[in-house]
PDB file of C-alpha atoms and ligand atoms in Angstrom:
ATOM      1  CA  MET I 190     -39.749   3.576  20.112  1.00  0.00           C
ATOM      2  CA  GLN I 191     -42.944   1.540  19.458  1.00  0.00           C
ATOM      3  CA  ILE I 192     -44.290   2.253  15.994  1.00  0.00           C
ATOM      4  CA  ASP I 193     -47.732   3.135  15.654  1.00  0.00           C
ATOM      5  CA  GLN I 194     -48.852   0.648  13.319  1.00  0.00           C
ATOM      6  CA  SER I 195     -52.607   1.805  13.243  1.00  0.00           C
ATOM      7  CA  ARG I 196     -51.061   4.559  10.902  1.00  0.00           C
ATOM      8  CA  SER I 197     -49.744   4.196   7.526  1.00  0.00           C
ATOM      9  CA  GLN I 198     -45.979   5.116   7.059  1.00  0.00           C
ATOM     10  CA  PHE I 199     -46.990   7.427   4.627  1.00  0.00           C
ATOM     11  CA  ASP I 200     -48.996   9.615   7.562  1.00  0.00           C
ATOM     12  CA  ARG I 201     -46.600   8.824   9.991  1.00  0.00           C
ATOM     13  CA  ALA I 202     -43.742  10.521   7.887  1.00  0.00           C
ATOM     14  CA  THR I 203     -46.487  13.303   6.858  1.00  0.00           C
ATOM     15  CA  GLU I 204     -46.788  13.984  10.174  1.00  0.00           C
ATOM     16  CA  ALA I 205     -43.131  14.001  11.233  1.00  0.00           C
ATOM     17  CA  ALA I 206     -42.438  16.436   8.417  1.00  0.00           C
ATOM     18  CA  GLU I 207     -45.343  18.909   9.127  1.00  0.00           C
ATOM     19  CA  TRP I 208     -43.761  18.875  12.926  1.00  0.00           C
ATOM     20  CA  LEU I 209     -40.457  19.439  11.286  1.00  0.00           C
ATOM     21  CA  ARG I 210     -41.950  22.295   8.947  1.00  0.00           C
ATOM     22  CA  ARG I 211     -43.037  24.314  11.980  1.00  0.00           C
ATOM     23  CA  GLN I 212     -39.814  24.175  13.344  1.00  0.00           C
ATOM     24  CA  GLY I 213     -38.039  25.700  10.309  1.00  0.00           C
ATOM     25  CA  ALA I 214     -36.822  22.816   7.959  1.00  0.00           C
ATOM     26  CA  GLY I 215     -39.019  23.879   4.998  1.00  0.00           C
ATOM     27  CA  GLY I 216     -37.244  25.159   2.065  1.00  0.00           C
ATOM     28  CA  THR I 217     -34.167  22.714   2.882  1.00  0.00           C
ATOM     29  CA  SER I 218     -31.612  22.248  -0.259  1.00  0.00           C
ATOM     30  CA  VAL I 219     -30.084  19.028   1.184  1.00  0.00           C
ATOM     31  CA  ALA I 220     -29.872  16.731   3.970  1.00  0.00           C
ATOM     32  CA  VAL I 221     -27.069  15.024   5.325  1.00  0.00           C
ATOM     33  CA  VAL I 222     -27.171  11.674   6.895  1.00  0.00           C
ATOM     34  CA  LEU I 223     -23.982  11.497   8.875  1.00  0.00           C
ATOM     35  CA  GLY I 224     -22.415   7.972   9.867  1.00  0.00           C
ATOM     36  CA  SER I 225     -20.224   6.626  12.726  1.00  0.00           C
ATOM     37  CA  GLY I 226     -17.896   9.219  14.241  1.00  0.00           C
ATOM     38  CA  LEU I 227     -18.934  11.613  11.478  1.00  0.00           C
ATOM     39  CA  GLY I 228     -21.319  13.979  13.719  1.00  0.00           C
ATOM     40  CA  ASP I 229     -19.354  16.969  14.270  1.00  0.00           C
ATOM     41  CA  PHE I 230     -20.306  18.194  10.151  1.00  0.00           C
ATOM     42  CA  ALA I 231     -23.674  19.319  12.382  1.00  0.00           C
ATOM     43  CA  ASP I 232     -21.593  21.699  14.307  1.00  0.00           C
ATOM     44  CA  HIS I 233     -20.446  23.820  11.542  1.00  0.00           C
ATOM     45  CA  LEU I 234     -23.889  24.794  10.390  1.00  0.00           C
ATOM     46  CA  GLU I 235     -24.796  28.387  11.072  1.00  0.00           C
ATOM     47  CA  GLY I 236     -27.917  29.829  13.236  1.00  0.00           C
ATOM     48  CA  ALA I 237     -28.244  25.708  14.034  1.00  0.00           C
ATOM     49  CA  ALA I 238     -31.146  24.483  16.124  1.00  0.00           C
ATOM     50  CA  SER I 239     -30.827  21.356  17.195  1.00  0.00           C
ATOM     51  CA  ILE I 240     -33.689  18.799  17.858  1.00  0.00           C
ATOM     52  CA  PRO I 241     -33.397  15.342  19.645  1.00  0.00           C
ATOM     53  CA  TYR I 242     -34.750  12.833  17.702  1.00  0.00           C
ATOM     54  CA  GLY I 243     -36.971  11.591  20.533  1.00  0.00           C
ATOM     55  CA  ASP I 244     -38.984  15.442  19.978  1.00  0.00           C
ATOM     56  CA  ILE I 245     -39.700  14.181  16.274  1.00  0.00           C
ATOM     57  CA  PRO I 246     -43.185  12.372  16.090  1.00  0.00           C
ATOM     58  CA  HIS I 247     -42.419   8.630  15.366  1.00  0.00           C
ATOM     59  CA  TRP I 248     -38.835   8.864  14.747  1.00  0.00           C
ATOM     60  CA  PRO I 249     -37.009   6.132  16.265  1.00  0.00           C
ATOM     61  CA  ALA I 250     -33.813   6.695  18.204  1.00  0.00           C
ATOM     62  CA  SER I 251     -30.450   5.044  17.560  1.00  0.00           C
ATOM     63  CA  SER I 252     -28.868   3.033  20.331  1.00  0.00           C
ATOM     64  CA  VAL I 253     -25.173   2.771  18.617  1.00  0.00           C
ATOM     65  CA  ILE I 254     -22.027   4.525  20.417  1.00  0.00           C
ATOM     66  CA  GLY I 255     -20.964   7.330  17.921  1.00  0.00           C
ATOM     67  CA  HIS I 256     -24.291   8.194  16.671  1.00  0.00           C
ATOM     68  CA  ALA I 257     -25.819  11.124  18.612  1.00  0.00           C
ATOM     69  CA  GLY I 258     -29.196  11.173  17.906  1.00  0.00           C
ATOM     70  CA  LYS I 259     -30.388  14.827  16.726  1.00  0.00           C
ATOM     71  CA  LEU I 260     -31.207  16.525  13.675  1.00  0.00           C
ATOM     72  CA  VAL I 261     -29.840  19.837  13.083  1.00  0.00           C
ATOM     73  CA  ILE I 262     -31.283  22.915  11.006  1.00  0.00           C
ATOM     74  CA  GLY I 263     -29.014  25.653   9.895  1.00  0.00           C
ATOM     75  CA  THR I 264     -27.493  27.108   6.886  1.00  0.00           C
ATOM     76  CA  LEU I 265     -24.118  26.562   5.244  1.00  0.00           C
ATOM     77  CA  GLU I 266     -22.844  28.565   2.063  1.00  0.00           C
ATOM     78  CA  GLY I 267     -26.258  30.298   1.913  1.00  0.00           C
ATOM     79  CA  ARG I 268     -28.031  27.045   1.880  1.00  0.00           C
ATOM     80  CA  LYS I 269     -30.380  25.427   4.421  1.00  0.00           C
ATOM     81  CA  VAL I 270     -28.968  22.216   5.603  1.00  0.00           C
ATOM     82  CA  LEU I 271     -30.670  19.763   7.586  1.00  0.00           C
ATOM     83  CA  ALA I 272     -27.772  17.326   9.268  1.00  0.00           C
ATOM     84  CA  LEU I 273     -29.045  14.057  10.713  1.00  0.00           C
ATOM     85  CA  SER I 274     -26.789  12.936  13.522  1.00  0.00           C
ATOM     86  CA  GLY I 275     -27.157   9.286  13.968  1.00  0.00           C
ATOM     87  CA  ARG I 276     -29.189   7.029  12.032  1.00  0.00           C
ATOM     88  CA  VAL I 277     -30.755   3.331  13.074  1.00  0.00           C
ATOM     89  CA  HIS I 278     -29.241  -0.003  11.377  1.00  0.00           C
ATOM     90  CA  GLN I 279     -31.634  -3.189  10.889  1.00  0.00           C
ATOM     91  CA  TYR I 280     -28.971  -5.045  13.010  1.00  0.00           C
ATOM     92  CA  GLU I 281     -30.338  -3.051  16.027  1.00  0.00           C
ATOM     93  CA  GLY I 282     -33.343  -5.122  15.567  1.00  0.00           C
ATOM     94  CA  HIS I 283     -35.345  -2.311  13.685  1.00  0.00           C
ATOM     95  CA  ASP I 284     -37.217  -3.406  10.357  1.00  0.00           C
ATOM     96  CA  MET I 285     -36.529  -2.149   7.127  1.00  0.00           C
ATOM     97  CA  GLU I 286     -39.550   0.613   7.281  1.00  0.00           C
ATOM     98  CA  THR I 287     -37.935   1.982  10.620  1.00  0.00           C
ATOM     99  CA  VAL I 288     -34.194   1.966   9.235  1.00  0.00           C
ATOM    100  CA  THR I 289     -35.824   3.791   6.312  1.00  0.00           C
ATOM    101  CA  PHE I 290     -38.191   6.149   8.237  1.00  0.00           C
ATOM    102  CA  ALA I 291     -36.038   9.533   8.270  1.00  0.00           C
ATOM    103  CA  MET I 292     -35.964   9.107   4.592  1.00  0.00           C
ATOM    104  CA  ARG I 293     -39.683   8.891   4.101  1.00  0.00           C
ATOM    105  CA  VAL I 294     -40.055  12.096   6.242  1.00  0.00           C
ATOM    106  CA  LEU I 295     -37.522  14.052   4.236  1.00  0.00           C
ATOM    107  CA  GLY I 296     -39.065  12.913   1.265  1.00  0.00           C
ATOM    108  CA  ARG I 297     -42.514  14.145   2.434  1.00  0.00           C
ATOM    109  CA  LEU I 298     -40.773  17.583   3.666  1.00  0.00           C
ATOM    110  CA  GLY I 299     -40.098  17.956   0.006  1.00  0.00           C
ATOM    111  CA  VAL I 300     -36.326  17.745   0.442  1.00  0.00           C
ATOM    112  CA  PRO I 301     -34.589  17.437  -3.266  1.00  0.00           C
ATOM    113  CA  ARG I 302     -31.301  15.852  -2.374  1.00  0.00           C
ATOM    114  CA  VAL I 303     -29.871  13.623   0.351  1.00  0.00           C
ATOM    115  CA  ILE I 304     -26.275  13.042   0.905  1.00  0.00           C
ATOM    116  CA  LEU I 305     -25.437   9.790   3.066  1.00  0.00           C
ATOM    117  CA  THR I 306     -22.518   9.216   4.811  1.00  0.00           C
ATOM    118  CA  ASN I 307     -21.183   5.968   6.412  1.00  0.00           C
ATOM    119  CA  ALA I 308     -17.963   4.605   8.155  1.00  0.00           C
ATOM    120  CA  ALA I 309     -16.822   1.586   5.936  1.00  0.00           C
ATOM    121  CA  GLY I 310     -14.208  -1.034   5.716  1.00  0.00           C
ATOM    122  CA  GLY I 311     -11.676  -0.925   2.783  1.00  0.00           C
ATOM    123  CA  ILE I 312     -11.381  -3.730   0.243  1.00  0.00           C
ATOM    124  CA  SER I 313      -9.801  -2.280  -2.875  1.00  0.00           C
ATOM    125  CA  PRO I 314      -6.212  -1.285  -2.360  1.00  0.00           C
ATOM    126  CA  GLN I 315      -7.205   2.525  -3.054  1.00  0.00           C
ATOM    127  CA  CYS I 316      -9.309   2.615  -0.486  1.00  0.00           C
ATOM    128  CA  SER I 317      -6.793   2.091   2.657  1.00  0.00           C
ATOM    129  CA  ARG I 318      -7.572   3.774   6.098  1.00  0.00           C
ATOM    130  CA  GLY I 319      -8.433   7.276   6.160  1.00  0.00           C
ATOM    131  CA  ALA I 320      -9.527   7.372   2.626  1.00  0.00           C
ATOM    132  CA  LEU I 321     -12.705   9.077   1.534  1.00  0.00           C
ATOM    133  CA  MET I 322     -15.008   7.376  -1.292  1.00  0.00           C
ATOM    134  CA  VAL I 323     -17.619   8.685  -3.406  1.00  0.00           C
ATOM    135  CA  ILE I 324     -19.989   5.865  -3.879  1.00  0.00           C
ATOM    136  CA  ASP I 325     -20.592   5.181  -7.388  1.00  0.00           C
ATOM    137  CA  ASP I 326     -22.951   2.377  -6.962  1.00  0.00           C
ATOM    138  CA  HIS I 327     -23.590  -0.445  -4.343  1.00  0.00           C
ATOM    139  CA  ILE I 328     -24.416  -3.932  -4.043  1.00  0.00           C
ATOM    140  CA  ASN I 329     -27.135  -4.958  -1.637  1.00  0.00           C
ATOM    141  CA  LEU I 330     -26.197  -7.833   0.202  1.00  0.00           C
ATOM    142  CA  MET I 331     -28.551  -7.383   3.464  1.00  0.00           C
ATOM    143  CA  GLY I 332     -30.780  -9.939   2.616  1.00  0.00           C
ATOM    144  CA  ASN I 333     -33.713  -7.554   2.607  1.00  0.00           C
ATOM    145  CA  ASN I 334     -35.051  -4.782   0.946  1.00  0.00           C
ATOM    146  CA  PRO I 335     -36.857  -1.265   2.229  1.00  0.00           C
ATOM    147  CA  LEU I 336     -39.773  -1.595  -0.415  1.00  0.00           C
ATOM    148  CA  VAL I 337     -40.878  -5.017   0.736  1.00  0.00           C
ATOM    149  CA  GLY I 338     -44.541  -5.094   1.422  1.00  0.00           C
ATOM    150  CA  PRO I 339     -47.155  -3.702  -0.055  1.00  0.00           C
ATOM    151  CA  ASN I 340     -46.409  -0.733  -2.233  1.00  0.00           C
ATOM    152  CA  ASP I 341     -47.551   2.963  -1.312  1.00  0.00           C
ATOM    153  CA  GLU I 342     -47.936   4.530  -4.813  1.00  0.00           C
ATOM    154  CA  ARG I 343     -48.209   8.369  -3.008  1.00  0.00           C
ATOM    155  CA  PHE I 344     -44.365   7.268  -2.596  1.00  0.00           C
ATOM    156  CA  GLY I 345     -43.169   6.013  -5.685  1.00  0.00           C
ATOM    157  CA  LEU I 346     -43.403   3.149  -8.135  1.00  0.00           C
ATOM    158  CA  ARG I 347     -43.675  -0.673  -7.343  1.00  0.00           C
ATOM    159  CA  PHE I 348     -40.590  -1.516  -9.266  1.00  0.00           C
ATOM    160  CA  PRO I 349     -38.186   1.596  -8.878  1.00  0.00           C
ATOM    161  CA  ASP I 350     -35.225   1.895 -11.433  1.00  0.00           C
ATOM    162  CA  MET I 351     -31.883   1.491 -10.011  1.00  0.00           C
ATOM    163  CA  THR I 352     -29.613   2.314 -12.622  1.00  0.00           C
ATOM    164  CA  GLU I 353     -28.327   5.366 -11.314  1.00  0.00           C
ATOM    165  CA  VAL I 354     -28.969   5.436  -7.715  1.00  0.00           C
ATOM    166  CA  TYR I 355     -25.980   7.841  -7.009  1.00  0.00           C
ATOM    167  CA  ALA I 356     -26.416  11.004  -8.947  1.00  0.00           C
ATOM    168  CA  ALA I 357     -23.844  11.229 -11.575  1.00  0.00           C
ATOM    169  CA  ARG I 358     -24.514  15.232 -11.246  1.00  0.00           C
ATOM    170  CA  LEU I 359     -23.761  14.915  -7.563  1.00  0.00           C
ATOM    171  CA  ARG I 360     -20.586  12.598  -8.096  1.00  0.00           C
ATOM    172  CA  ALA I 361     -19.043  15.415 -10.625  1.00  0.00           C
ATOM    173  CA  ILE I 362     -19.818  18.057  -7.924  1.00  0.00           C
ATOM    174  CA  ALA I 363     -18.060  15.783  -5.528  1.00  0.00           C
ATOM    175  CA  ASP I 364     -15.137  15.515  -7.598  1.00  0.00           C
ATOM    176  CA  ALA I 365     -14.998  19.373  -8.350  1.00  0.00           C
ATOM    177  CA  ALA I 366     -15.370  20.125  -4.535  1.00  0.00           C
ATOM    178  CA  ALA I 367     -12.663  17.656  -3.621  1.00  0.00           C
ATOM    179  CA  ALA I 368     -10.173  19.826  -6.274  1.00  0.00           C
ATOM    180  CA  ALA I 369     -10.850  22.804  -4.750  1.00  0.00           C
ATOM    181  CA  GLN I 370     -10.480  22.027  -1.290  1.00  0.00           C
ATOM    182  CA  GLY I 371      -7.383  19.769  -1.910  1.00  0.00           C
ATOM    183  CA  VAL I 372      -9.212  16.319  -0.452  1.00  0.00           C
ATOM    184  CA  THR I 373      -8.286  13.318  -2.058  1.00  0.00           C
ATOM    185  CA  ILE I 374     -11.092  11.343  -2.957  1.00  0.00           C
ATOM    186  CA  GLN I 375     -11.838   7.593  -4.463  1.00  0.00           C
ATOM    187  CA  HIS I 376     -14.906   6.331  -6.153  1.00  0.00           C
ATOM    188  CA  GLY I 377     -15.953   2.702  -5.575  1.00  0.00           C
ATOM    189  CA  VAL I 378     -18.590   0.136  -5.291  1.00  0.00           C
ATOM    190  CA  TYR I 379     -20.308  -0.175  -1.644  1.00  0.00           C
ATOM    191  CA  VAL I 380     -21.504  -3.544  -0.648  1.00  0.00           C
ATOM    192  CA  ALA I 381     -24.125  -3.418   1.957  1.00  0.00           C
ATOM    193  CA  VAL I 382     -23.959  -6.272   4.565  1.00  0.00           C
ATOM    194  CA  LEU I 383     -26.463  -7.035   7.760  1.00  0.00           C
ATOM    195  CA  GLY I 384     -23.864  -7.097  10.359  1.00  0.00           C
ATOM    196  CA  PRO I 385     -23.483  -6.278  13.360  1.00  0.00           C
ATOM    197  CA  SER I 386     -20.557  -8.746  13.123  1.00  0.00           C
ATOM    198  CA  TYR I 387     -17.829  -7.592  10.881  1.00  0.00           C
ATOM    199  CA  GLU I 388     -17.309 -10.015   7.825  1.00  0.00           C
ATOM    200  CA  THR I 389     -14.847 -12.695   7.662  1.00  0.00           C
ATOM    201  CA  PRO I 390     -12.268 -12.931   5.535  1.00  0.00           C
ATOM    202  CA  ALA I 391     -13.272 -15.340   2.767  1.00  0.00           C
ATOM    203  CA  GLU I 392     -16.451 -13.141   2.756  1.00  0.00           C
ATOM    204  CA  ILE I 393     -14.328 -10.313   2.140  1.00  0.00           C
ATOM    205  CA  ARG I 394     -12.403 -11.880  -0.750  1.00  0.00           C
ATOM    206  CA  ALA I 395     -16.048 -12.847  -2.238  1.00  0.00           C
ATOM    207  CA  PHE I 396     -17.024  -9.395  -2.086  1.00  0.00           C
ATOM    208  CA  ARG I 397     -13.914  -8.383  -3.870  1.00  0.00           C
ATOM    209  CA  ALA I 398     -14.763 -10.861  -6.698  1.00  0.00           C
ATOM    210  CA  LEU I 399     -18.127  -9.358  -7.230  1.00  0.00           C
ATOM    211  CA  GLY I 400     -16.667  -6.265  -7.434  1.00  0.00           C
ATOM    212  CA  ALA I 401     -17.106  -4.174  -4.444  1.00  0.00           C
ATOM    213  CA  ASP I 402     -14.391  -1.568  -3.064  1.00  0.00           C
ATOM    214  CA  ALA I 403     -15.863  -1.041   0.493  1.00  0.00           C
ATOM    215  CA  VAL I 404     -18.291  -2.575   2.885  1.00  0.00           C
ATOM    216  CA  GLY I 405     -20.739  -1.301   5.494  1.00  0.00           C
ATOM    217  CA  MET I 406     -23.942  -1.723   7.517  1.00  0.00           C
ATOM    218  CA  SER I 407     -25.901   0.975   6.404  1.00  0.00           C
ATOM    219  CA  THR I 408     -26.553   3.410   3.270  1.00  0.00           C
ATOM    220  CA  ALA I 409     -27.953   1.052   0.631  1.00  0.00           C
ATOM    221  CA  PRO I 410     -31.645   1.172   2.328  1.00  0.00           C
ATOM    222  CA  GLU I 411     -31.578   4.775   2.394  1.00  0.00           C
ATOM    223  CA  ALA I 412     -30.664   5.090  -0.799  1.00  0.00           C
ATOM    224  CA  ILE I 413     -33.297   2.916  -2.494  1.00  0.00           C
ATOM    225  CA  VAL I 414     -36.129   4.709  -0.456  1.00  0.00           C
ATOM    226  CA  ALA I 415     -34.411   8.309  -1.590  1.00  0.00           C
ATOM    227  CA  ARG I 416     -34.879   6.868  -5.179  1.00  0.00           C
ATOM    228  CA  HIS I 417     -38.136   5.281  -4.594  1.00  0.00           C
ATOM    229  CA  MET I 418     -39.201   8.911  -3.750  1.00  0.00           C
ATOM    230  CA  GLN I 419     -37.006  10.634  -6.920  1.00  0.00           C
ATOM    231  CA  MET I 420     -34.874  12.185  -4.587  1.00  0.00           C
ATOM    232  CA  GLU I 421     -30.792  12.697  -5.793  1.00  0.00           C
ATOM    233  CA  VAL I 422     -28.671  10.755  -3.856  1.00  0.00           C
ATOM    234  CA  LEU I 423     -24.712  11.113  -2.981  1.00  0.00           C
ATOM    235  CA  GLY I 424     -22.967   8.648  -0.960  1.00  0.00           C
ATOM    236  CA  ILE I 425     -19.583   9.114   0.802  1.00  0.00           C
ATOM    237  CA  SER I 426     -17.932   6.358   2.628  1.00  0.00           C
ATOM    238  CA  CYS I 427     -15.451   7.146   5.343  1.00  0.00           C
ATOM    239  CA  ILE I 428     -13.181   4.145   5.072  1.00  0.00           C
ATOM    240  CA  THR I 429     -12.074   3.664   8.882  1.00  0.00           C
ATOM    241  CA  ASN I 430     -10.161   0.530   8.759  1.00  0.00           C
ATOM    242  CA  ALA I 431      -9.021  -2.275   6.425  1.00  0.00           C
ATOM    243  CA  ALA I 432     -11.778  -4.898   5.477  1.00  0.00           C
ATOM    244  CA  ALA I 433     -11.326  -7.973   7.593  1.00  0.00           C
ATOM    245  CA  GLY I 434      -8.269 -10.271   6.279  1.00  0.00           C
ATOM    246  CA  VAL I 435      -6.634  -7.299   4.198  1.00  0.00           C
ATOM    247  CA  PHE I 436      -4.119  -7.189   7.318  1.00  0.00           C
ATOM    248  CA  PRO I 437      -3.767  -9.952   9.740  1.00  0.00           C
ATOM    249  CA  GLU I 438      -5.260  -7.586  12.844  1.00  0.00           C
ATOM    250  CA  PRO I 439      -8.704  -8.194  14.455  1.00  0.00           C
ATOM    251  CA  LEU I 440     -11.321  -5.326  13.733  1.00  0.00           C
ATOM    252  CA  HIS I 441     -12.779  -3.162  16.466  1.00  0.00           C
ATOM    253  CA  HIS I 442     -15.231  -0.144  16.582  1.00  0.00           C
ATOM    254  CA  SER I 443     -12.742   1.789  18.471  1.00  0.00           C
ATOM    255  CA  GLU I 444     -10.644   1.978  15.277  1.00  0.00           C
ATOM    256  CA  VAL I 445     -13.562   2.930  13.369  1.00  0.00           C
ATOM    257  CA  MET I 446     -14.196   5.924  15.662  1.00  0.00           C
ATOM    258  CA  GLU I 447     -10.753   6.951  15.649  1.00  0.00           C
ATOM    259  CA  THR I 448     -10.174   6.708  12.130  1.00  0.00           C
ATOM    260  CA  ALA I 449     -13.269   8.966  11.637  1.00  0.00           C
ATOM    261  CA  ARG I 450     -12.075  11.702  14.381  1.00  0.00           C
ATOM    262  CA  GLN I 451      -8.790  11.676  12.173  1.00  0.00           C
ATOM    263  CA  VAL I 452     -10.326  12.354   8.700  1.00  0.00           C
ATOM    264  CA  LYS I 453     -13.133  14.573  10.013  1.00  0.00           C
ATOM    265  CA  GLY I 454     -11.479  17.936   9.231  1.00  0.00           C
ATOM    266  CA  GLN I 455     -11.399  16.742   5.653  1.00  0.00           C
ATOM    267  CA  PHE I 456     -14.658  15.101   5.728  1.00  0.00           C
ATOM    268  CA  ILE I 457     -16.290  18.587   6.701  1.00  0.00           C
ATOM    269  CA  ALA I 458     -14.169  20.347   3.990  1.00  0.00           C
ATOM    270  CA  LEU I 459     -15.233  18.201   1.449  1.00  0.00           C
ATOM    271  CA  LEU I 460     -18.967  18.508   2.557  1.00  0.00           C
ATOM    272  CA  GLU I 461     -18.798  22.110   2.628  1.00  0.00           C
ATOM    273  CA  GLY I 462     -17.366  22.429  -0.820  1.00  0.00           C
ATOM    274  CA  ILE I 463     -20.121  20.092  -2.096  1.00  0.00           C
ATOM    275  CA  ILE I 464     -23.250  22.184  -0.402  1.00  0.00           C
ATOM    276  CA  GLY I 465     -21.385  25.225  -2.014  1.00  0.00           C
ATOM    277  CA  ARG I 466     -22.099  24.005  -5.533  1.00  0.00           C
ATOM    278  CA  LEU I 467     -25.484  22.770  -5.367  1.00  0.00           C
TER     279      LEU I 467
HETATM  280  N1  HPA S 147     -17.340  -4.174   7.806  1.00  0.00           N
HETATM  281  C1  HPA S 147     -18.388  -3.375   7.897  1.00  0.00           C
HETATM  282  N2  HPA S 147     -18.780  -2.419   8.441  1.00  0.00           N
HETATM  283  C2  HPA S 147     -17.949  -1.577   8.650  1.00  0.00           C
HETATM  284  C3  HPA S 147     -16.788  -1.732   8.437  1.00  0.00           C
HETATM  285  C4  HPA S 147     -16.099  -3.338   8.347  1.00  0.00           C
HETATM  286  O1  HPA S 147     -15.076  -3.359   8.157  1.00  0.00           O
HETATM  287  N3  HPA S 147     -15.749  -0.261   9.068  1.00  0.00           N
HETATM  288  C5  HPA S 147     -16.786   0.508   9.377  1.00  0.00           C
HETATM  289  N4  HPA S 147     -18.281  -0.170   9.051  1.00  0.00           N
END
C-alpha cells in the first residue's frame, strides 16, 4: 500500500486506531505479534473477529510466506487480546515508519503491552533448534533506527531510554508461566540484522563475540517504537535453526517454517500461560 505522505504518521496511526476501536479493539490488555510460522496462536482466541490487514486504514501488507496478514481480536483467559498474524520487514523494501506502523497504531489504541515473537537463528549452545528464548535485551545491527527523522512529541521523547526495553516484570511472568506449563525456556540477547540473506559464518562468530545468543530480521524496530510510546514489551524468539556455520548445513526458510510448526504447541501454551498471569 502507498503511504499517504500528506498526513503525519501520528494522524494515520490515530485514524487506524479509531477504526479498530469501532471493530471492538478498545480495552485490549495485550497485543501479540506473531512471527514466521507462529500465526496459529490467533486461532486459539475465543470469540475472535478476524480483520485482513488490507481492511485497516493505512496498514501495510506483508509479502513473506508464513505471514498471514490479519489482525484477530479475541479473548484469552478473560483478557482482550489482539493477535497480529504477520508483520512487515525492512528487507521487503519498506521504510522503518512502515515497519513500525502497527506499533504506532497499538500505542494510539492505548494497548498497554505487547508481546513480540519471531523466528530466529540460534547462536549460543543453549539456543538450539526448537528452543524458546525470552529476549532479555537486543543489539540493533540493522543499520537503521525507526526513530530517525523529526520526533513527534505526541508519541514520545527525542532520546528515549533503552536500559530496559524488555520489561523485567514480563520476563519474570514468562518464567512463571513456563514453569507452570512445563515448557523449557532460555533467556538471551537477540541481535537484529537487516537480511534478507542469512548471515555468513564469520558474521555469526562476530555476533557471538558481541554477546548475542540469537539472530533475526525483526523485533528490534518494533520494540524501540513500543518503548518510545512507553508500552511494556516482552520478546520471545522461537529458535528455528542453528545460525550459519554452527553446523555445516546450509540454511533454508523451509527449515524455519518446519521448526516453527513443531514447537507451536509449546509456544501457544507459553503464551497462554503468560497472558493468564498479566
Ligand atoms: N538468521 C536470521 N534470521 C532468521 C534466522 C537466521 O538464522 N532464522 C530465522 N530467522
